[in-house]
Amino acid sequence: MEESKKQFKAALLLALVVSAVTLVAVFVGFQLAGGNSAPAANPVPAAEETDAGAVPADVIQGGIQIPGFEVMTLRAGTFSQSCDLLYNPAANDCTMVFSLFLPDGTPFYQSGPVSPGQRLEALELSAKLTAGSYPEAVLRYDCFDSSTFEPLNGAEIKFTLEVIE
């Protein structure tokens, strides 16, 4: 009987320890996932248009402002482009890398690291684009800690790419 009580107490203690470890793991995971700051899709009031038909709008993703727009206009047949739609809001505490993809997933641009408050005004594409309208093109934001360059969250937005002659 004495041995049975010891086994019961040991099993109970083990169950309590496992429960405590599980609760701590869930809490830590929740904190690492940003659970203490509710991500919100709050558009910032529209800024003045910076490119034909484009209206930037910042969306807050886990404390990081993600600039957005509806239309990007680029020129056909050339690698060098003028476009000031890609920027990292000054309020961010992270570095961003921008990647642009055609609707079929073909990449055609990737920036270097862009610090908070910086705006890209010239792009050097990896492929010449053909004139046309490309709805559902994708801009991927990869965000990194500015001091350690450890990956943070990121985002993708869809937009219409207008490629003109």
mmCIF file of N, CA, C and O in Angstrom, residues 30 47 65 97 118 123 126 131 143 148:
data_model
loop_
_atom_site.group_PDB
_atom_site.id
_atom_site.type_symbol
_atom_site.label_atom_id
_atom_site.label_comp_id
_atom_site.label_asym_id
_atom_site.label_seq_id
_atom_site.Cartn_x
_atom_site.Cartn_y
_atom_site.Cartn_z
ATOM 1 N N PHE A 30 3.421 32.400 -27.289
ATOM 2 C CA PHE A 30 2.482 33.496 -27.537
ATOM 3 C C PHE A 30 3.217 34.828 -27.553
ATOM 4 O O PHE A 30 2.990 35.661 -28.423
ATOM 5 N N ALA A 47 -1.733 59.363 -48.566
ATOM 6 C CA ALA A 47 -0.798 60.442 -48.861
ATOM 7 C C ALA A 47 -1.042 60.902 -50.286
ATOM 8 O O ALA A 47 -1.797 60.293 -51.030
ATOM 9 N N GLN A 65 4.943 49.028 -39.772
ATOM 10 C CA GLN A 65 4.119 49.658 -40.807
ATOM 11 C C GLN A 65 4.537 49.124 -42.170
ATOM 12 O O GLN A 65 5.714 49.142 -42.516
ATOM 13 N N VAL A 97 13.468 44.595 -46.944
ATOM 14 C CA VAL A 97 13.916 44.224 -48.286
ATOM 15 C C VAL A 97 12.647 44.026 -49.102
ATOM 16 O O VAL A 97 11.724 43.329 -48.671
ATOM 17 N N GLN A 118 13.979 55.585 -45.238
ATOM 18 C CA GLN A 118 14.545 55.612 -46.587
ATOM 19 C C GLN A 118 13.490 55.269 -47.633
ATOM 20 O O GLN A 118 12.590 54.472 -47.382
ATOM 21 N N LEU A 123 14.979 51.947 -59.464
ATOM 22 C CA LEU A 123 15.027 50.493 -59.371
ATOM 23 C C LEU A 123 15.828 49.962 -60.551
ATOM 24 O O LEU A 123 15.716 50.471 -61.662
ATOM 25 N N SER A 126 15.710 43.003 -62.704
ATOM 26 C CA SER A 126 16.493 41.844 -63.144
ATOM 27 C C SER A 126 16.007 41.328 -64.500
ATOM 28 O O SER A 126 16.650 40.464 -65.090
ATOM 29 N N ALA A 131 5.211 45.523 -72.211
ATOM 30 C CA ALA A 131 4.090 46.429 -71.985
ATOM 31 C C ALA A 131 2.810 45.642 -71.740
ATOM 32 O O ALA A 131 2.580 44.594 -72.341
ATOM 33 N N CYS A 143 11.143 41.731 -43.417
ATOM 34 C CA CYS A 143 11.555 42.657 -42.375
ATOM 35 C C CYS A 143 12.608 42.009 -41.482
ATOM 36 O O CYS A 143 12.501 40.822 -41.156
ATOM 37 N N THR A 148 20.652 43.352 -35.626
ATOM 38 C CA THR A 148 21.152 41.967 -35.744
ATOM 39 C C THR A 148 20.856 41.339 -37.099
ATOM 40 O O THR A 148 21.389 40.292 -37.424
#
